[in-house]
Amino acid sequence: MKKKLVIIGAGMASGRMLEHLLEANPDAYDVTLFNGEPRGNYNRLMLSPVLSGEKTYDDIVTHDDDWYAAHGVDCRFGEPVVHIDRDRRIVHSNLSSAEYDALVIATGSAPFIIPVVGKELPGVVTYRDLEDTNAMIDAGMAGKEAVVIGGGLLGLEAAAGMAARGAKVTVIHLMGHLMERQLDPAAGYLLQKDLERRGITVHCKGATKAIMGHGQAEAVLLEDGTVYPADLVCMAVGIRPETRIAVDAHLEVERGITVDDTLRTSDPHIFALGECVEHRKQLFGLVAPLYDQAKVLAKTLLGEAAEFQPVQTATKLKVTGCDLFSAGDFAEGEGREDIVFRDPGRGIYKRLVLENDRIIGVVMYGDTADGSWFYGLMKDGADIREMRDTLIFGPAFQGGAAPDPMAAVAALPPEAEICGCNGVCKGTIVQAVQNGATTLDAVRACTKASGSCGTCTGLVKQVMALTLGGAVVEAPTGMCKCTDHTHEDVRRLITSMGLKSIPAVLQELGWKTVGGCHSCRPALNFYLLAEWPLDYQDDRQSRFVNERNHANIQKDGTYSVVPRMWGGVTTPAELRAIADAADKYNVPMVKVTGGQRIDLLGVRKEDLPHMWADLNEAGLVSGHAYSKGLRTVKTCVGSEFCRFGTQDSTGLGIRLEKLLWGSWTPHKVKLGVSGCPRNCAEATCKDVGVICVDSGYQISVAGAAGMELKETEALAATPSEDEAVEIITAFVQLYRESAKYLDRPYKWVAKVGLDWVKDRVVADLESRRALVARFEISQSVYRKDPWAEHSTTSEMPKWAPLADLTLEAAE
Amino acid sequence: MTLFVDIGALDDIPQQGARVVKTAQGCIAVFRTADDTVFALDDRCPHKGGPLSEGIVHGTSVTCPLHNWVFDMNSGQAQGADQGMVRTYPIRVEAGRVLISARLATRKAA
C-alpha cells in the first residue's frame, strides 16, 4: 500500500523535491499538496521580468495543472494550513484535512516589514510573490513616484522593474553601498552609477523614519530629514523564515525550523526544506542550496541515505544591463591579497581576493564572462601561483590561447559550473547535446541549465554551439496556448489542406480551445484572407477593436479618426470638411500626425458612422491609421516645386498609395518617397523607402523607427518609375504571403534573408509578375473604403447602443 | 422573482460580438457567443475601465481590448494570473428576443 505524503507549500524547493521523488519512484507515495497561494509552483526568480513587463505569469509557470494531474498530485491550492495534529498525523487547512505518514513543511519565507509609522498605509507593498508583483503593476506605475526601501538583490530588481514601467524610482539603502553583502564598495559604486543612468535615484546611508500619508502612502521621511514623495512604497529589506505553523505544532524552531542533515525536524515524521529551515545555524535564501536540499529530501523520503552539505554560492543580479558577479569572501584581512582590474572608460571592475595562493573571493562588474571560471578555481581551491600574472584576464589568456570570443568557454573544464541555480556543469550540457538535445529548450528540459533565473542562457548557448560546431537553433513553439502548431505550420496547412474558415482551421488542426483566443484569431483571419482573397469572408469578430471599428480606440473608450491624404497632399475643400466635422462632433483635439495627415481625437463610437458619411461627402476616405495594413506614403515635394528634386516624388507617392491602400498585411506598412538624397521624407527608416536620383529610383526596404531603430537595406535600383512600382508591389505581396502575423517587414526580412527576397521580387521577373498579379486579385476585393460600407442607413444603427434604459426609467 | 424587460432582437447582436445597453449607472455589455448564448456584464474592465463590449469573444470568454485581460462571462472572473471581477446580470433569450433584468431599467444614477 502507498504511503501518504503531505506537503505544505508549493514553492520552488518543494516543487523540485517532488520532481526528484516522482522521477525516482512515482509509486512510493500518494501526494497531497497544500498551498496558501491559489496556484501551483512558479519560478519566483523570474518575478522581476514580470514586473518590468518582459515576461508574463504564463511564461514563468513551472508546474501547470496538467503536470499535477499527470503525476496524480492532490492539489489543495488557496488552502492555507492552519493546524498540524502530530498525534493523529493529520494536517488541517481552512477547508479540508489530510492524513500523513510523512509531512514536508516548505512554507518559505515572509518579507520583513520594518516597524515604522505608516507601514500599514495603502500603497505600501512588499515584493515576494505574484500578488505583490501584480499589486505593483496594477498600481499603474507610469509617471508615478515610487520608493524602494532596501538596496539588496530583491530591492534593486523591484526598482529596475518599476523604472522599466515608467515610474520615477528612489532606492533607500541603510548601508554605505548597494548590495553590501555581495559587492565591495567599488562594484557597489559602479552599480549605483548604472542605476542612476537609468533615472533611478539612490540614497545610501538612509534610515527610514516614517511613511507619511493620509489614507494612502504619499511620502517617505528619512532620519536625516530628507523627504521623498511616494505614490508607492516597496519594502524589500529582507526576509525571515515562515515558521508559524511549525511553532504552533511545537516543533523545534530557532530562527528557522531546525532540521538535521537529512532535513528531518524534531518530529521523525515531519521534514522541512527551503527558506523556512535552519540547518547548522544557517538560513538559506538563494535557490542553489534549496535545490540541493530538494535532492536530499527526495532520497530521505525514499529511505535512501543522503546528507545535505551547504556549499558557497555565487550571486548574479537579474537587471538587464547590470552585469555583476559575486562569490566568496571579499572582506580585507591579514594575509589576504587583491588582484584588481579597472577599466573606467567601459565601467569594468574585477577583483579577486587571494589567500595562500588560492582564490577566496570574486567580485566582478561590467564584464562577468569569466565569473564561472574564477568560481570554479575558488570552489576547487586551485593553486593559482603559476598563472597569477595573467589570472585576472581570464582563461583565454592562460597558456597563450588566441583571444577568440568562444575561447573562454572552450577553456572551461567539464566540471566547471555553468548554471549556478541548478548546479549544472559544462560536462552535463555537453553530454546532453551529444545525446541529441540540440535546442536550448531541449537542453533545459533534460539538464535544467538556464531554467531558473536565466542569466546563464548565453553561456549555455555557447557551450552548445561549441559542442554542435555551429549556432544554436531555438525550438519552434506554438502560435498561442490554443495550439502547438507554429505560425509557419498553420499557414502551410491552411494552403495544403484548403482550409477556408476559422472554424475549419480550429477543427482540422486540433485547436485545444473552443473558439481560439484574442491572440490566434486575428492571425488566422489574416492568414485566411491573404491565402483565399476571393473565397474567404473576412471575420469582423476576429479582428482587434481598431480594425473592427475602423478607428483607433483611446484609453477612455473614444476613438480617433484619420482621413487619408494621398501622399500627404490635401486641398482647402478637404480641410474645410475636416474642420466642419471637428466642430460638428465636438472633437476635443485635432492633431497633425507623423504620417502627414490630420487626426481627430476623442470621437464617440455612435458618432463614427455619421462623421464618416460627412467626410465621404467631401471625398475623404479611411486612412487606415488603425490597421495592420498600408498606413501612409510620406513624400516630399519633389521635382514639381523643389529646386533640388530629381523626380516627381509626390506623384510617385500618391501612385503607390492609390495602388496599395486597403490591403491587409501581417503588420502595419509605411512607405516614404524622397525626391533627392537629402531625404526630406525620411524614407530610409520606413518599411519601404524610395530615394529619387537623377538616374531613377533607389528602392530600399526593412527599415524601422519605433522601439527599434534601423536603416533600410538596398533592394533594387531602376531608371523606370513603372518598374519601381512593380518591385514595391511584389515586395508587399511577398511580405503578405510569407511573414508571420505581427512581424514588421524588418523582422521578416531578418528571418528570410534579403537575398531570398531579392531573388523573388527583383531578379526573377516571372516570380515578380506573379506576385503583382496575386496582389491585384486580392486588391479587387480589398481596395475599398470601409467607412463608406459602415455609414449606410442600414449599418449606422449598429453603432449605437442596443437599448437605452435611462430613458425608460425617466418615463 | 426577477422581472425581465425586452432590449432587442438576438439578431441585433453579432455572433461572437456584443452591443451595449445604457443604464443610469453605466453601460452593460450584452454578449452573444458563437452558439447563441447571451451574457450581460458591466461594460467596464476592473483593470483600467476598458469597454469589454469591444473585446474579442472566444468560447464563453471575452478579452478586454485595452490590455488583454480575459474574463469568464459565466462568472465575471478574470482568468489566468489577473485578479478581478466584473459584475454579471440575469439575461435570457425568448422567441428571438433578448430580455434583461428589469432592475437595470429602474436603477437610478448613484
mmCIF file of N, CA, C and O in Angstrom, chain A residues 113-114 116-119 121-127 136 139 145-150 158 162 170 172 208 210-212 216-221 228-236:
data_model
loop_
_atom_site.group_PDB
_atom_site.id
_atom_site.type_symbol
_atom_site.label_atom_id
_atom_site.label_comp_id
_atom_site.label_asym_id
_atom_site.label_seq_id
_atom_site.Cartn_x
_atom_site.Cartn_y
_atom_site.Cartn_z
ATOM 1 N N ILE A 113 9.002 43.363 7.534
ATOM 2 C CA ILE A 113 8.416 44.711 7.474
ATOM 3 C C ILE A 113 9.078 45.547 8.565
ATOM 4 O O ILE A 113 9.007 45.197 9.738
ATOM 5 N N ILE A 114 9.721 46.644 8.192
ATOM 6 C CA ILE A 114 10.355 47.439 9.241
ATOM 7 C C ILE A 114 9.276 48.186 10.022
ATOM 8 O O ILE A 114 8.323 48.710 9.451
ATOM 9 N N VAL A 116 7.964 50.908 11.189
ATOM 10 C CA VAL A 116 7.919 52.370 11.190
ATOM 11 C C VAL A 116 6.471 52.827 11.098
ATOM 12 O O VAL A 116 5.592 52.072 10.683
ATOM 13 N N VAL A 117 6.239 54.053 11.481
ATOM 14 C CA VAL A 117 4.901 54.635 11.383
ATOM 15 C C VAL A 117 4.488 54.651 9.905
ATOM 16 O O VAL A 117 5.298 54.992 9.051
ATOM 17 N N GLY A 118 3.267 54.251 9.629
ATOM 18 C CA GLY A 118 2.759 54.335 8.263
ATOM 19 C C GLY A 118 2.976 53.061 7.464
ATOM 20 O O GLY A 118 2.623 53.003 6.293
ATOM 21 N N LYS A 119 3.538 52.024 8.105
ATOM 22 C CA LYS A 119 3.850 50.811 7.345
ATOM 23 C C LYS A 119 2.592 50.104 6.851
ATOM 24 O O LYS A 119 2.643 49.317 5.910
ATOM 25 N N LEU A 121 -0.119 51.686 5.653
ATOM 26 C CA LEU A 121 -0.888 52.513 4.713
ATOM 27 C C LEU A 121 -1.078 51.808 3.374
ATOM 28 O O LEU A 121 -0.182 51.084 2.923
ATOM 29 N N PRO A 122 -2.233 52.018 2.726
ATOM 30 C CA PRO A 122 -2.371 51.525 1.352
ATOM 31 C C PRO A 122 -1.280 52.159 0.482
ATOM 32 O O PRO A 122 -0.952 53.330 0.667
ATOM 33 N N GLY A 123 -0.732 51.371 -0.435
ATOM 34 C CA GLY A 123 0.353 51.899 -1.252
ATOM 35 C C GLY A 123 1.709 51.425 -0.761
ATOM 36 O O GLY A 123 2.709 51.626 -1.412
ATOM 37 N N VAL A 124 1.729 50.781 0.425
ATOM 38 C CA VAL A 124 2.969 50.172 0.902
ATOM 39 C C VAL A 124 2.891 48.687 0.589
ATOM 40 O O VAL A 124 1.968 48.008 1.032
ATOM 41 N N VAL A 125 3.826 48.203 -0.198
ATOM 42 C CA VAL A 125 3.765 46.802 -0.627
ATOM 43 C C VAL A 125 5.092 46.115 -0.321
ATOM 44 O O VAL A 125 6.092 46.763 -0.043
ATOM 45 N N THR A 126 5.063 44.789 -0.390
ATOM 46 C CA THR A 126 6.297 44.018 -0.310
ATOM 47 C C THR A 126 6.524 43.412 -1.690
ATOM 48 O O THR A 126 5.723 43.616 -2.606
ATOM 49 N N TYR A 127 7.609 42.674 -1.846
ATOM 50 C CA TYR A 127 7.919 42.131 -3.180
ATOM 51 C C TYR A 127 8.387 40.712 -2.989
ATOM 52 O O TYR A 127 9.560 40.457 -2.775
ATOM 53 N N MET A 136 1.836 45.831 -7.673
ATOM 54 C CA MET A 136 2.655 46.943 -8.154
ATOM 55 C C MET A 136 2.273 47.307 -9.583
ATOM 56 O O MET A 136 2.155 48.483 -9.928
ATOM 57 N N ALA A 139 -0.982 49.099 -9.695
ATOM 58 C CA ALA A 139 -0.960 50.454 -9.160
ATOM 59 C C ALA A 139 -0.708 51.454 -10.294
ATOM 60 O O ALA A 139 -0.883 52.651 -10.111
ATOM 61 N N GLU A 145 5.645 58.288 -8.584
ATOM 62 C CA GLU A 145 6.847 58.275 -7.759
ATOM 63 C C GLU A 145 6.824 57.004 -6.927
ATOM 64 O O GLU A 145 5.835 56.695 -6.280
ATOM 65 N N ALA A 146 7.927 56.249 -6.943
ATOM 66 C CA ALA A 146 7.998 55.032 -6.152
ATOM 67 C C ALA A 146 9.267 55.065 -5.316
ATOM 68 O O ALA A 146 10.300 55.539 -5.771
ATOM 69 N N VAL A 147 9.146 54.567 -4.091
ATOM 70 C CA VAL A 147 10.322 54.462 -3.233
ATOM 71 C C VAL A 147 10.504 53.002 -2.861
ATOM 72 O O VAL A 147 9.557 52.338 -2.448
ATOM 73 N N VAL A 148 11.713 52.488 -3.065
ATOM 74 C CA VAL A 148 12.030 51.132 -2.649
ATOM 75 C C VAL A 148 12.918 51.239 -1.422
ATOM 76 O O VAL A 148 13.952 51.905 -1.455
ATOM 77 N N ILE A 149 12.492 50.593 -0.337
ATOM 78 C CA ILE A 149 13.320 50.591 0.859
ATOM 79 C C ILE A 149 14.112 49.291 0.854
ATOM 80 O O ILE A 149 13.548 48.207 0.958
ATOM 81 N N GLY A 150 15.421 49.398 0.702
ATOM 82 C CA GLY A 150 16.269 48.208 0.660
ATOM 83 C C GLY A 150 17.007 48.120 -0.653
ATOM 84 O O GLY A 150 16.391 47.994 -1.699
ATOM 85 N N ALA A 158 13.236 45.005 -7.899
ATOM 86 C CA ALA A 158 11.941 45.691 -7.856
ATOM 87 C C ALA A 158 12.076 47.099 -8.428
ATOM 88 O O ALA A 158 11.246 47.548 -9.216
ATOM 89 N N MET A 162 10.135 48.510 -11.771
ATOM 90 C CA MET A 162 9.197 49.635 -11.737
ATOM 91 C C MET A 162 9.673 50.760 -12.656
ATOM 92 O O MET A 162 8.876 51.398 -13.324
ATOM 93 N N THR A 170 13.090 55.862 -6.412
ATOM 94 C CA THR A 170 14.178 56.160 -5.479
ATOM 95 C C THR A 170 14.433 54.919 -4.637
ATOM 96 O O THR A 170 13.488 54.307 -4.139
ATOM 97 N N ILE A 172 16.186 53.545 -1.231
ATOM 98 C CA ILE A 172 16.774 53.974 0.042
ATOM 99 C C ILE A 172 17.461 52.772 0.662
ATOM 100 O O ILE A 172 16.860 51.708 0.828
ATOM 101 N N THR A 208 15.014 54.798 7.212
ATOM 102 C CA THR A 208 13.630 55.240 7.088
ATOM 103 C C THR A 208 13.063 55.544 8.464
ATOM 104 O O THR A 208 13.168 54.738 9.386
ATOM 105 N N ALA A 210 9.731 57.227 8.780
ATOM 106 C CA ALA A 210 8.280 57.069 8.738
ATOM 107 C C ALA A 210 7.793 57.114 7.296
ATOM 108 O O ALA A 210 8.450 57.673 6.424
ATOM 109 N N ILE A 211 6.646 56.491 7.086
ATOM 110 C CA ILE A 211 5.955 56.631 5.806
ATOM 111 C C ILE A 211 4.768 57.533 6.076
ATOM 112 O O ILE A 211 3.969 57.263 6.976
ATOM 113 N N MET A 212 4.679 58.624 5.322
ATOM 114 C CA MET A 212 3.650 59.614 5.615
ATOM 115 C C MET A 212 2.532 59.555 4.590
ATOM 116 O O MET A 212 2.754 59.140 3.449
ATOM 117 N N GLN A 216 -3.334 56.932 2.450
ATOM 118 C CA GLN A 216 -2.607 56.421 1.273
ATOM 119 C C GLN A 216 -1.177 56.933 1.402
ATOM 120 O O GLN A 216 -0.960 58.087 1.804
ATOM 121 N N ALA A 217 -0.201 56.062 1.088
ATOM 122 C CA ALA A 217 1.190 56.487 1.181
ATOM 123 C C ALA A 217 1.426 57.671 0.256
ATOM 124 O O ALA A 217 0.971 57.675 -0.891
ATOM 125 N N GLU A 218 2.108 58.699 0.777
ATOM 126 C CA GLU A 218 2.370 59.884 -0.041
ATOM 127 C C GLU A 218 3.845 60.246 -0.082
ATOM 128 O O GLU A 218 4.320 60.806 -1.057
ATOM 129 N N ALA A 219 4.581 59.898 0.996
ATOM 130 C CA ALA A 219 5.999 60.252 1.033
ATOM 131 C C ALA A 219 6.721 59.406 2.065
ATOM 132 O O ALA A 219 6.112 58.832 2.961
ATOM 133 N N VAL A 220 8.049 59.331 1.915
ATOM 134 C CA VAL A 220 8.872 58.607 2.877
ATOM 135 C C VAL A 220 9.816 59.615 3.526
ATOM 136 O O VAL A 220 10.483 60.390 2.837
ATOM 137 N N LEU A 221 9.843 59.592 4.861
ATOM 138 C CA LEU A 221 10.690 60.514 5.623
ATOM 139 C C LEU A 221 11.885 59.737 6.165
ATOM 140 O O LEU A 221 11.727 58.678 6.773
ATOM 141 N N TYR A 228 11.105 61.937 0.428
ATOM 142 C CA TYR A 228 10.893 61.550 -0.970
ATOM 143 C C TYR A 228 9.402 61.331 -1.193
ATOM 144 O O TYR A 228 8.785 60.526 -0.501
ATOM 145 N N PRO A 229 8.794 62.030 -2.153
ATOM 146 C CA PRO A 229 7.386 61.763 -2.457
ATOM 147 C C PRO A 229 7.238 60.326 -2.971
ATOM 148 O O PRO A 229 8.134 59.822 -3.656
ATOM 149 N N ALA A 230 6.154 59.654 -2.593
ATOM 150 C CA ALA A 230 5.991 58.250 -2.964
ATOM 151 C C ALA A 230 4.530 57.895 -3.094
ATOM 152 O O ALA A 230 3.791 57.908 -2.118
ATOM 153 N N ASP A 231 4.081 57.582 -4.328
ATOM 154 C CA ASP A 231 2.741 57.026 -4.513
ATOM 155 C C ASP A 231 2.745 55.557 -4.123
ATOM 156 O O ASP A 231 1.731 54.973 -3.793
ATOM 157 N N LEU A 232 3.954 54.959 -4.218
ATOM 158 C CA LEU A 232 4.090 53.519 -3.968
ATOM 159 C C LEU A 232 5.376 53.334 -3.176
ATOM 160 O O LEU A 232 6.414 53.907 -3.515
ATOM 161 N N VAL A 233 5.279 52.554 -2.081
ATOM 162 C CA VAL A 233 6.472 52.248 -1.288
ATOM 163 C C VAL A 233 6.644 50.739 -1.277
ATOM 164 O O VAL A 233 5.734 50.004 -0.904
ATOM 165 N N CYS A 234 7.795 50.275 -1.720
ATOM 166 C CA CYS A 234 8.039 48.834 -1.739
ATOM 167 C C CYS A 234 9.082 48.509 -0.676
ATOM 168 O O CYS A 234 10.185 49.023 -0.689
ATOM 169 N N MET A 235 8.697 47.655 0.287
ATOM 170 C CA MET A 235 9.645 47.268 1.330
ATOM 171 C C MET A 235 10.359 46.005 0.908
ATOM 172 O O MET A 235 9.746 44.963 0.696
ATOM 173 N N ALA A 236 11.655 46.102 0.752
ATOM 174 C CA ALA A 236 12.434 44.934 0.348
ATOM 175 C C ALA A 236 13.699 44.898 1.180
ATOM 176 O O ALA A 236 14.801 44.893 0.656
#
